[in-house]
Coordinates of C-alpha atoms and ligand atoms in Angstrom, one line a residue:
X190 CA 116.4 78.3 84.5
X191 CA 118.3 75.4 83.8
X192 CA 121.6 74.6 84.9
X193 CA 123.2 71.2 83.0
X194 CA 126.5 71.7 85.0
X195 CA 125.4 72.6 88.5
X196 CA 125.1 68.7 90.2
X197 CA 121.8 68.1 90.7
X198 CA 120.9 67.2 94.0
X199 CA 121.3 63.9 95.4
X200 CA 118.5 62.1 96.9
X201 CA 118.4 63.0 100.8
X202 CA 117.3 59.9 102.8
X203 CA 115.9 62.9 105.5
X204 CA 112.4 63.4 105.6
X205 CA 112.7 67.5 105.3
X206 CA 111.2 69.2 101.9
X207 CA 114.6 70.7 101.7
X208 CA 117.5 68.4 100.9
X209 CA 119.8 70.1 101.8
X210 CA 121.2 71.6 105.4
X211 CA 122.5 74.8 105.8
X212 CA 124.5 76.6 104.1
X213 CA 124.0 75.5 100.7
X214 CA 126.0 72.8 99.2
X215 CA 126.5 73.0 95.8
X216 CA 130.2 74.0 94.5
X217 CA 129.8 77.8 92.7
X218 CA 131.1 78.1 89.2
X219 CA 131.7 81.2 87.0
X220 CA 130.2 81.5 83.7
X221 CA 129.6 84.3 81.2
X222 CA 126.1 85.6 80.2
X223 CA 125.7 84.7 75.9
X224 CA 124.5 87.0 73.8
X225 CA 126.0 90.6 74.1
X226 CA 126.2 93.0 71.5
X227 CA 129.5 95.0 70.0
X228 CA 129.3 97.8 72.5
X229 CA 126.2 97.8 74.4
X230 CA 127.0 94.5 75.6
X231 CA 124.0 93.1 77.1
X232 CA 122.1 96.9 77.9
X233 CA 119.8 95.7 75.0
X234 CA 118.5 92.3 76.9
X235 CA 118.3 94.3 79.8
X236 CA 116.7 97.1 78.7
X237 CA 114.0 95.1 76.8
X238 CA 113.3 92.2 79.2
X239 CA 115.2 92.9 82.2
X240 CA 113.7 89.6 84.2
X241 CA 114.1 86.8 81.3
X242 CA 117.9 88.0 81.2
X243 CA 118.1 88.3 84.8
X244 CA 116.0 84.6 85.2
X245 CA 118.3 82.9 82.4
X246 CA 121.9 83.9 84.0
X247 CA 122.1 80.6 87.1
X248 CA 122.1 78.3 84.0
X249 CA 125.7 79.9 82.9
X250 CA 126.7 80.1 86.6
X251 CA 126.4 81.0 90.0
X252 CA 128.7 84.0 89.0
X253 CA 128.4 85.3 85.7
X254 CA 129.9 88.2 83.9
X255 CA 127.7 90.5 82.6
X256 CA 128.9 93.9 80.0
X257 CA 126.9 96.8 80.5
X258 CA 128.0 98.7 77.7
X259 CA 132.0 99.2 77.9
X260 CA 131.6 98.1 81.9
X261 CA 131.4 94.7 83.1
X262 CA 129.7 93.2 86.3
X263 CA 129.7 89.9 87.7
X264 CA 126.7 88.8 89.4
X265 CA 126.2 86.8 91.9
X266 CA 123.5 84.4 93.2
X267 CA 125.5 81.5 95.1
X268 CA 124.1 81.5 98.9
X269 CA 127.8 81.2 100.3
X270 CA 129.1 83.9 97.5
X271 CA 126.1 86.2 98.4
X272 CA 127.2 86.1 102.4
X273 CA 130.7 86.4 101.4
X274 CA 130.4 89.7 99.3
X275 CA 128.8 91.0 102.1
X276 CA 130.6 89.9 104.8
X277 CA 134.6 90.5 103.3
X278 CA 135.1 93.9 103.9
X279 CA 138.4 94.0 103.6
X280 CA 137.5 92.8 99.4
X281 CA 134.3 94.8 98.7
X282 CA 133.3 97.9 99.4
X283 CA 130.4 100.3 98.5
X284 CA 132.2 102.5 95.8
X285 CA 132.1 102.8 92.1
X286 CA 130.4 104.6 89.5
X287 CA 126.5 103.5 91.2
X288 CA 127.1 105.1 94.5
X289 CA 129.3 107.9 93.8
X290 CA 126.2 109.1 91.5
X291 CA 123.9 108.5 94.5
X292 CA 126.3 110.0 96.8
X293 CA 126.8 113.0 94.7
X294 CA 122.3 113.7 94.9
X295 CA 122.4 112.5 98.3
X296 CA 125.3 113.6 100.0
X297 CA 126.8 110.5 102.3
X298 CA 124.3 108.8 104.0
X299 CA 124.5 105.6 105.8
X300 CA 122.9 103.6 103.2
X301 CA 125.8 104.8 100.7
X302 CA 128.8 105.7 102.7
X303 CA 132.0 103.6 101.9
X304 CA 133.3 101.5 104.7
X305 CA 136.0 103.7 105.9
X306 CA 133.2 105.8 107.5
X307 CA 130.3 102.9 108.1
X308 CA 130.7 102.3 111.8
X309 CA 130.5 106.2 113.0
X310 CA 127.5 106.4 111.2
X311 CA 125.9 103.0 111.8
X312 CA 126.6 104.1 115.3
X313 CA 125.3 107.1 114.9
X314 CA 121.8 106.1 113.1
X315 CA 121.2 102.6 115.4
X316 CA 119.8 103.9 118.5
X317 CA 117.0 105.6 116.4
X318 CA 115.6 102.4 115.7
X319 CA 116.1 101.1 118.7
X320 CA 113.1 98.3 119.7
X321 CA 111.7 100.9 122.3
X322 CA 110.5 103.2 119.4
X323 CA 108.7 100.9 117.5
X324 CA 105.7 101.4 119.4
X325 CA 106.1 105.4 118.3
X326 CA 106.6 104.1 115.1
X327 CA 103.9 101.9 115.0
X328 CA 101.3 104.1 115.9
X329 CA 102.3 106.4 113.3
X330 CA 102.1 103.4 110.5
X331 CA 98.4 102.8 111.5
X332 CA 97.3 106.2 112.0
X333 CA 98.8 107.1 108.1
X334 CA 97.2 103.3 106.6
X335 CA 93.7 105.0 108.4
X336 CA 94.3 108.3 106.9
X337 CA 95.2 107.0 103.4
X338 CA 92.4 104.1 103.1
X339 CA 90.0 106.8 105.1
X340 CA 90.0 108.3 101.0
X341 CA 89.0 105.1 99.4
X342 CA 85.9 104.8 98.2
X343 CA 83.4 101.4 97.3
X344 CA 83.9 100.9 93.6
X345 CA 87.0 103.5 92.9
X346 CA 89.9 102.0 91.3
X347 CA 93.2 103.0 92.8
X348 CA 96.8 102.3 91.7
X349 CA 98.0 100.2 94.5
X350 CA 101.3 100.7 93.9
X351 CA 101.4 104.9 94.0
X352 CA 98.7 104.7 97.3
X353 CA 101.4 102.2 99.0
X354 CA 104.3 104.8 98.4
X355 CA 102.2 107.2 99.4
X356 CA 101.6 105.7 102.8
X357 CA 105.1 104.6 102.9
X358 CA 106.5 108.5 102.7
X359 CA 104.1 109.7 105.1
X360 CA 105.0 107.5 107.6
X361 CA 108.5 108.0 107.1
X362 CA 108.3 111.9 107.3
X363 CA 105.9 111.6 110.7
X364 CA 108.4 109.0 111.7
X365 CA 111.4 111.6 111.6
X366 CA 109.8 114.5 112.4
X367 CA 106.9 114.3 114.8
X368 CA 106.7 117.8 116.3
X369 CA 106.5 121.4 114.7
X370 CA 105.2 120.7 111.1
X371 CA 101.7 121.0 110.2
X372 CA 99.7 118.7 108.0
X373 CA 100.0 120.7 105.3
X374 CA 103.9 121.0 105.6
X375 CA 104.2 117.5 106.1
X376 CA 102.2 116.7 103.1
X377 CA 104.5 119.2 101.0
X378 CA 107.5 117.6 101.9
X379 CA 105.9 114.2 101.2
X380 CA 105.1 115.7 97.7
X381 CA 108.8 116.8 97.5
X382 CA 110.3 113.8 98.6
X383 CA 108.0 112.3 96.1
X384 CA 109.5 114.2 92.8
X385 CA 113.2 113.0 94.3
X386 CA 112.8 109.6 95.1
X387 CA 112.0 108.9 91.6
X388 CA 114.6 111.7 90.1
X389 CA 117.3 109.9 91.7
X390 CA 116.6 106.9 89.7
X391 CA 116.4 108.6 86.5
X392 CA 119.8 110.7 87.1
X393 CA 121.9 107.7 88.4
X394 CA 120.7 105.7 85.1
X395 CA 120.6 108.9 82.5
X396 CA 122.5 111.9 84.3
X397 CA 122.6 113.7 81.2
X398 CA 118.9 114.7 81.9
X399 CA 119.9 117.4 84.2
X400 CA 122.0 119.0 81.6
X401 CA 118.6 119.6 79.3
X402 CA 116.2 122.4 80.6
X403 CA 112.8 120.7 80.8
X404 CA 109.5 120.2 83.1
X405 CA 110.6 117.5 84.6
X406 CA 113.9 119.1 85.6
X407 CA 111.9 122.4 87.0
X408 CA 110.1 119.6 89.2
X409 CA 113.1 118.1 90.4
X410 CA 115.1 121.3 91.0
X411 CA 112.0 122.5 92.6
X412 CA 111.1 119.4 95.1
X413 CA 114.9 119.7 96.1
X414 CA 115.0 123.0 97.2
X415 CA 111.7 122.1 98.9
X416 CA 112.9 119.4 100.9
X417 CA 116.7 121.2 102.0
X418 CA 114.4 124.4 103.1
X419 CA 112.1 122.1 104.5
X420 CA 114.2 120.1 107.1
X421 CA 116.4 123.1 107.5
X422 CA 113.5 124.7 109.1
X423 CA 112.5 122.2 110.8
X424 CA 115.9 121.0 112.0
X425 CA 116.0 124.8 113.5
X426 CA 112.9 124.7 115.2
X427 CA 114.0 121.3 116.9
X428 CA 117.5 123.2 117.6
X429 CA 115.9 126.4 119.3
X430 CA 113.1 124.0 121.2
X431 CA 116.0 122.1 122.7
X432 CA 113.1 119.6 123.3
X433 CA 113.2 115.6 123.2
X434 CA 110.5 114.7 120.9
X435 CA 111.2 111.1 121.0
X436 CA 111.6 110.7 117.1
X437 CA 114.0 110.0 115.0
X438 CA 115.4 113.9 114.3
X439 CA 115.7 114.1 118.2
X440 CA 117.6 111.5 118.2
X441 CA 120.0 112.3 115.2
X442 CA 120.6 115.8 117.0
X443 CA 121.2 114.4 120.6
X444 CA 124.2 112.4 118.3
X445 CA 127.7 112.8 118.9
X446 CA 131.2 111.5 117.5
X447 CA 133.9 110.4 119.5
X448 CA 135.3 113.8 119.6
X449 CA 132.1 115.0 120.9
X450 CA 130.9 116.4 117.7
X451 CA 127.2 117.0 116.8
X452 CA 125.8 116.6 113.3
X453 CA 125.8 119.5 111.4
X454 CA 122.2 121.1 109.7
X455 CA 123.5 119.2 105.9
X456 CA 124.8 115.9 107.4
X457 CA 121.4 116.0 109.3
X458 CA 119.7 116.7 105.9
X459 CA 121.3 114.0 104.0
X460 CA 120.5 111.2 106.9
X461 CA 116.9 111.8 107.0
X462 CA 117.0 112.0 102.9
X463 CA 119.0 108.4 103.1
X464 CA 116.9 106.9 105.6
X465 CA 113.5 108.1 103.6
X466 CA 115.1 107.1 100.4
X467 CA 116.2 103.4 101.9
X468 CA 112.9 102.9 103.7
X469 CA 110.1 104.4 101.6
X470 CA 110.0 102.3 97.8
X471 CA 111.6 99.4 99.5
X472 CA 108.1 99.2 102.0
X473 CA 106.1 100.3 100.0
X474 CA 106.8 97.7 96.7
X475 CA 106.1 95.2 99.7
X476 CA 102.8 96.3 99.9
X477 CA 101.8 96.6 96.6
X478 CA 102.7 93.2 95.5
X479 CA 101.3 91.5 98.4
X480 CA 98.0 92.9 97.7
X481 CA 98.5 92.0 93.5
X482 CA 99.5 88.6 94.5
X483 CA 97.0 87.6 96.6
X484 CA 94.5 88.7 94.2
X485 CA 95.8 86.3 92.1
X486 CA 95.9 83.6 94.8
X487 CA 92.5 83.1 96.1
X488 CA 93.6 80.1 98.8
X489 CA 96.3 82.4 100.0
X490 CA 94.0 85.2 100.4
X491 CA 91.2 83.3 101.8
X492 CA 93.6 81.8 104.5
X493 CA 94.7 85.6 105.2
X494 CA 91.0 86.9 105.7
X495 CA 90.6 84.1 107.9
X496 CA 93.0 84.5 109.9
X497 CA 92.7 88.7 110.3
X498 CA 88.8 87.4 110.6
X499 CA 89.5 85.3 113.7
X500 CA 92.1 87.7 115.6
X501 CA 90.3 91.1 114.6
X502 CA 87.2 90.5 114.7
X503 CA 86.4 93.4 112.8
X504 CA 88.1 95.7 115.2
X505 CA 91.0 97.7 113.6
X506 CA 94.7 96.1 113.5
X507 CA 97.0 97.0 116.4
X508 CA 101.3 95.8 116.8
X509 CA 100.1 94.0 120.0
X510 CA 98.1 91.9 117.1
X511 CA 101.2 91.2 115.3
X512 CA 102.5 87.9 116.9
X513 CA 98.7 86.5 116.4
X514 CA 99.0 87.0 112.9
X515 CA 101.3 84.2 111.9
X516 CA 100.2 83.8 108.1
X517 CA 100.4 87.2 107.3
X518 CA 103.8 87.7 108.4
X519 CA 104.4 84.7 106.1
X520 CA 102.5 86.8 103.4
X521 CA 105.3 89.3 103.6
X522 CA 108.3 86.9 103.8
X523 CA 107.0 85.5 101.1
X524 CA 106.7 88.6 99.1
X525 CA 110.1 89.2 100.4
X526 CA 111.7 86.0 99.2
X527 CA 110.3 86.2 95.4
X528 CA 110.2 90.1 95.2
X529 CA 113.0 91.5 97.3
X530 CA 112.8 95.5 96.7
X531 CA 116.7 95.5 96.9
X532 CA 116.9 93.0 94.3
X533 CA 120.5 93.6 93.7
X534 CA 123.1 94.9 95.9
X535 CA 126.4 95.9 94.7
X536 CA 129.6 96.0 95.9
X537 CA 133.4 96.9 94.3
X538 CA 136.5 95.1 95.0
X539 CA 139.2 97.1 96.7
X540 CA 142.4 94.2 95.8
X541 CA 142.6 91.3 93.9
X542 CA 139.9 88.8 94.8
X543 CA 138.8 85.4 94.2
X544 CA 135.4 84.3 93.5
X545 CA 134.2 81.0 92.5
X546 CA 137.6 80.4 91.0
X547 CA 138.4 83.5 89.4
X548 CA 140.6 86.2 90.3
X549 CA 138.9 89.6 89.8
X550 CA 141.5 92.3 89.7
X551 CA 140.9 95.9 91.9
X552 CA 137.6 97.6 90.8
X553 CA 135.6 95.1 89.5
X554 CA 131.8 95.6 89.9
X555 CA 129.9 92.6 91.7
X556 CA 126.0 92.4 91.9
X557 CA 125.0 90.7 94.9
X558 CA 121.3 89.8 92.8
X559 CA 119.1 88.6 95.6
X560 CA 116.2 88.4 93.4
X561 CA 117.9 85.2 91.7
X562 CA 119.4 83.8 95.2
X563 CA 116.0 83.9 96.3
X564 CA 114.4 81.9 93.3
X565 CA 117.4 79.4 93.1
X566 CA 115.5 76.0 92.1
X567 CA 118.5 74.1 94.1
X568 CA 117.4 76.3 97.6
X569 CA 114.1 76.1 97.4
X570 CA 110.6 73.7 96.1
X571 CA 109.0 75.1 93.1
X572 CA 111.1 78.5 93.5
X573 CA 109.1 80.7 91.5
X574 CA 105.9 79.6 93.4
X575 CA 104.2 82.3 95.3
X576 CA 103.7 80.0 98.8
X577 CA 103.8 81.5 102.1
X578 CA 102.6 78.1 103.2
X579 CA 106.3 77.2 102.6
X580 CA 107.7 79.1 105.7
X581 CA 105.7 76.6 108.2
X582 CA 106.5 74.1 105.9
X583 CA 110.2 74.2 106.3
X584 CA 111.0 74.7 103.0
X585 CA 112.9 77.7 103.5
X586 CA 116.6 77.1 104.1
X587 CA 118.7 79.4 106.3
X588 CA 121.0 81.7 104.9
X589 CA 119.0 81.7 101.5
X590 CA 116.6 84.1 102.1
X591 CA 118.7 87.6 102.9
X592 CA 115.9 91.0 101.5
X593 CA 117.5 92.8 104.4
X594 CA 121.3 91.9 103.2
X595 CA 123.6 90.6 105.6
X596 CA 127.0 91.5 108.0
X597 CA 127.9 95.4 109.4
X598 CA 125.6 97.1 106.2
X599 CA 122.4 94.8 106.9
X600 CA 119.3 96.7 106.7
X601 CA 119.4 99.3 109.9
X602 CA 115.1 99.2 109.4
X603 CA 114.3 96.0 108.7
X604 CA 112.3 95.8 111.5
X605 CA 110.5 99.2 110.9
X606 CA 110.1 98.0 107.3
X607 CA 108.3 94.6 108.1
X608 CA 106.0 95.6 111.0
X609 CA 104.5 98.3 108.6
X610 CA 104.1 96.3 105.6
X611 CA 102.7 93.7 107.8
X612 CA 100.8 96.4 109.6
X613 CA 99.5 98.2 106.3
X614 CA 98.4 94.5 104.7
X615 CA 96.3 93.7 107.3
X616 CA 94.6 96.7 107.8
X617 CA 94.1 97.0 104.2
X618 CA 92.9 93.3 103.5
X619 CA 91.1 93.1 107.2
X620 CA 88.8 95.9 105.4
X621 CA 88.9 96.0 101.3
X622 CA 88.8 93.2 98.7
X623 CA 90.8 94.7 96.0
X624 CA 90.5 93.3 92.3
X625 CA 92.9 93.9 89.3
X626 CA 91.4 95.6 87.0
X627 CA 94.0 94.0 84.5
X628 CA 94.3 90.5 84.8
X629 CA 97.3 90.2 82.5
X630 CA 100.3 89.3 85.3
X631 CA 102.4 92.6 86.5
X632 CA 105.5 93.3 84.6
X633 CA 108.1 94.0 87.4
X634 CA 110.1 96.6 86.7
X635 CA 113.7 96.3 88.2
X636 CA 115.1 99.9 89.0
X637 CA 117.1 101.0 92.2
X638 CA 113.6 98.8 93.8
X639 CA 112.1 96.0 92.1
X640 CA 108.6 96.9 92.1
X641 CA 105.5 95.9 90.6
X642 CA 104.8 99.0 88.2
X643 CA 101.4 100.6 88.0
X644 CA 98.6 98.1 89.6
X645 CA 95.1 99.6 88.8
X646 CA 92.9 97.7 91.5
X647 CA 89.0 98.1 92.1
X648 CA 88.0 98.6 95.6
X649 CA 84.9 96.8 97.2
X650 CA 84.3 96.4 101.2
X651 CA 85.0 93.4 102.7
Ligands
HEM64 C1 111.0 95.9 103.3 C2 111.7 96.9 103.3 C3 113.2 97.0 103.2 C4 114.1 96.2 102.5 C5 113.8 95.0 101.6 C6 115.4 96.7 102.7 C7 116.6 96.2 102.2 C8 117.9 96.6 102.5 C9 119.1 95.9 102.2 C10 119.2 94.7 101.3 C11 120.1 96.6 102.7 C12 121.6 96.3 102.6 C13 122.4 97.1 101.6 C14 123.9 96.9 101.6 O1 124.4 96.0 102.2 O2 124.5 97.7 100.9 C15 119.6 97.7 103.4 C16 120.3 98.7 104.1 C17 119.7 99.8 104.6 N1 118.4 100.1 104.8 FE1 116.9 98.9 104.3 N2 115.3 97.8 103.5 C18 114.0 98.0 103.8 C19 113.5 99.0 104.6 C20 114.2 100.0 105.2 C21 113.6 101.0 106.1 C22 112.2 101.1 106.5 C23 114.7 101.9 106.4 C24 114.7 103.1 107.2 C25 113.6 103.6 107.8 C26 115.9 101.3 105.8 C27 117.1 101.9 105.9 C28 118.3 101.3 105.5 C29 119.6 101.9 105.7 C30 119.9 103.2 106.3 C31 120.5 100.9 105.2 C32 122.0 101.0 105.2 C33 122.5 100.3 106.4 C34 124.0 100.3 106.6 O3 124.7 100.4 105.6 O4 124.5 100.2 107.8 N3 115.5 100.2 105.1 N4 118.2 97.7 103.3

């Protein structure tokens, strides 16, 4: 990544690893990505090797314009730039092409909803992840990591990154709905939510696949109907109980506007879709590459077992455990920093804006691509270094390290999201030495969530 016309930085007569103070320094410039082709622009570079492009583009600029085909995007990597997209919300808003496809499979959820109608929903959706459920939550995240690992057996090899998305979506459905479903209807809908979790992706990127009769688009069809029947029943049951259950569908229904107006059944449905959808890959890609990447750092790892050695004691992991478990909460900030799941957020401008010196007129698409902010070389030591030593080092400077985003839209579950990828790593590690089967490096693959693609592992007790 180099980057002859960024100023390189100036020797910094403090003692700090990191030269410079917060926020970043360094003036942004606006460049142009080489290399695009007469009509596909650059869809061939990044649909052949979507991280060399993606690693390549801070040597052209700190905001460089990309073509996707006829479209163009400008993406963004510049700490101040980053905060600024996300902050301005009189400039940027969450429209365009990306989430009006998402909007029209999802219906308006808080994760997609445009700003006119943010703050009624944030305010609407907060209280359910309120600190005072976490415990709830909490116990739910262990019980599923038990339930899950509870199948593993001594010598099996398991795809780490389909058993961590299947933890993730059970937690997420116990976590909404903790009363009046069975195990075997909670499983179902796991299975549902499953088949449209990874539809969406495929019919935001290709929608003409829903236009061709095939398997695949039985399954979807299928899993939707599923999942609308689903919470509709259960939604009901919850309805005629009239009972606080203390999760997060109780609290959803017990919402109301400033007109006094409750949710109805399909604003309900499309919430809990949005909040699985936001919370479930995003976790579970965590997981996954925490668990390939300290296999492929054996001082990491040994200073993990050693510490979950010394504060567990054998016994199983607990959230009181949490704040004695300094390193592997550095495990999963680190996995945060060089594989953030929402890898690039995007954002369109509503009027005429400037950015790093250009004027973007109305509409234009901008990539917020925290992936790159987080491996800027000028931010931080050895960037592409997997180090959670680094975060007691103070090598990590503020403001450059944003997975959960930033402003009004930041990440409603960020906390939910850390404690049980934090939880689920050291129940997992604390218990199971797992080996790659492969020991060729994963090949991210950067969809809606950047995630580590299939990761066969062998399982031995630790
Ligand atoms: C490690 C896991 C996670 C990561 C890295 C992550 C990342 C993010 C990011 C970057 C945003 C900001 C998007 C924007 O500004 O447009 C966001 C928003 C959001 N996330 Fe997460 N997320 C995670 C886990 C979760 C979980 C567990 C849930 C729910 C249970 C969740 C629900 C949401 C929702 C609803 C929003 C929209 C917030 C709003 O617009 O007010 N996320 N997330």
């Amino acid at each position: 990544m180099s980057d002859p016309e960024s100023p390189s930085p100036s020797p910094s007569p403090s003692p700090s690893p990191f030269p410079f103070p917060s926020p970043s320094p360094f003036t942004p410039r606006h460049g142009h990505a080489p290399g695009a082709w007469p009509l596909l622009g650059h869809l061939p570079h990044l649909a052949t090797r979507p991280l060399a492009f993606l690693d390549s583009l801070p040597g052209h600029g700190d905001v460089v314009r990309v073509r996707m085909g006829t479209r163009t995007a400008h993406v963004v990597s510049h700490p101040a730039l980053v905060r600024r997209v996300l902050t301005d919300r009189g400039s940027f808003d969450r429209s365009g092409v990306l989430y009006e496809k998402v909007r029209a499979l999802l219906g308006d959820g808080l994760a997609t909803c445009p700003n006119a109608e943010h703050r009624a929903q944030r305010r609407a959706l907060q209280p359910a992840f309120h600190h005072s459920h976490m415990d709830r939550y909490a116990a739910v995240m262990t019980a599923e990591t038990q339930v899950l690992t509870g199948r593993w057996r001594p010598g099996a090899v398991v795809d780490v990154t389909e058993e961590a998305f299947r933890l993730t979506t059970a937690v997420a459905v116990r976590a909404m709905f903790s009363a009046g479903i069975t195990p075997r209807a909670a499983e179902e809908l796991r299975e549902a939510l499953e088949v449209l979790l990874r539809g969406v992706y495929t019919r935001v990127v290709a929608p003409a696949v829903d236009h061709v009769p095939s398997p695949a688009r039985r399954r979807y069809r299928r899993a939707l109907a599923r999942w609308r029947t689903g919470v509709a029943a259960i939604v009901a049951a919850y309805r005629a109980a009239g009972v606080d259950h203390g999760d997060a569908l109780s609290l959803l229904l017990a919402v109301r506007d400033e007109h006094g107006r409750a949710l109805s059944d399909a604003e309900l449905g499309d919430q809990v879709a949005t909040l699985v959808l936001a919370g479930a890959e995003t976790t579970s890609s965590v997981v996954a590459w925490a668990l390939r990447l300290l296999a492929d750092h054996p001082e990491a790892a040994a200073r993990l077992h050693g510490e979950l050695e010394t504060v567990l004691a054998g016994r199983p992991v607990t959230p009181e455990d949490l704040p004695r478990l300094p390193y592997t909460g550095d495990v999963v900030r680190e996995v945060l920093r060089l594989y953030p799941p929402a890898w690039a957020v995007a954002r369109t401008t509503t009027r005429t804006t400037e950015l790093a010196g250009r004027a973007l007129p109305p509409g234009s698409t901008v990539i917020c691509c925290l992936y790159l902010l987080h491996r800027r070389r000028e931010l931080f030591p050895d960037a592409a270094r997997f180090d959670p030593g680094r975060w007691t080092a103070g090598e990590v400077p503020r403001d450059a390290w944003l997975p959960f985003g930033i402003g009004a839209t930041k990440c409603v579950g960020d906390v939910f999201g850390t404690v049980e990828a934090t939880l689920a790593l050291a129940a997992i590690a604390s218990r199971w030495r797992l080996t790659p089967v492969s020991p060729r490096p994963p090949r991210p693959v950067p969809r809606i969530v950047l995630s580590p693609g299939p990761q066969p592992m062998r399982l031995a007790r630790r």
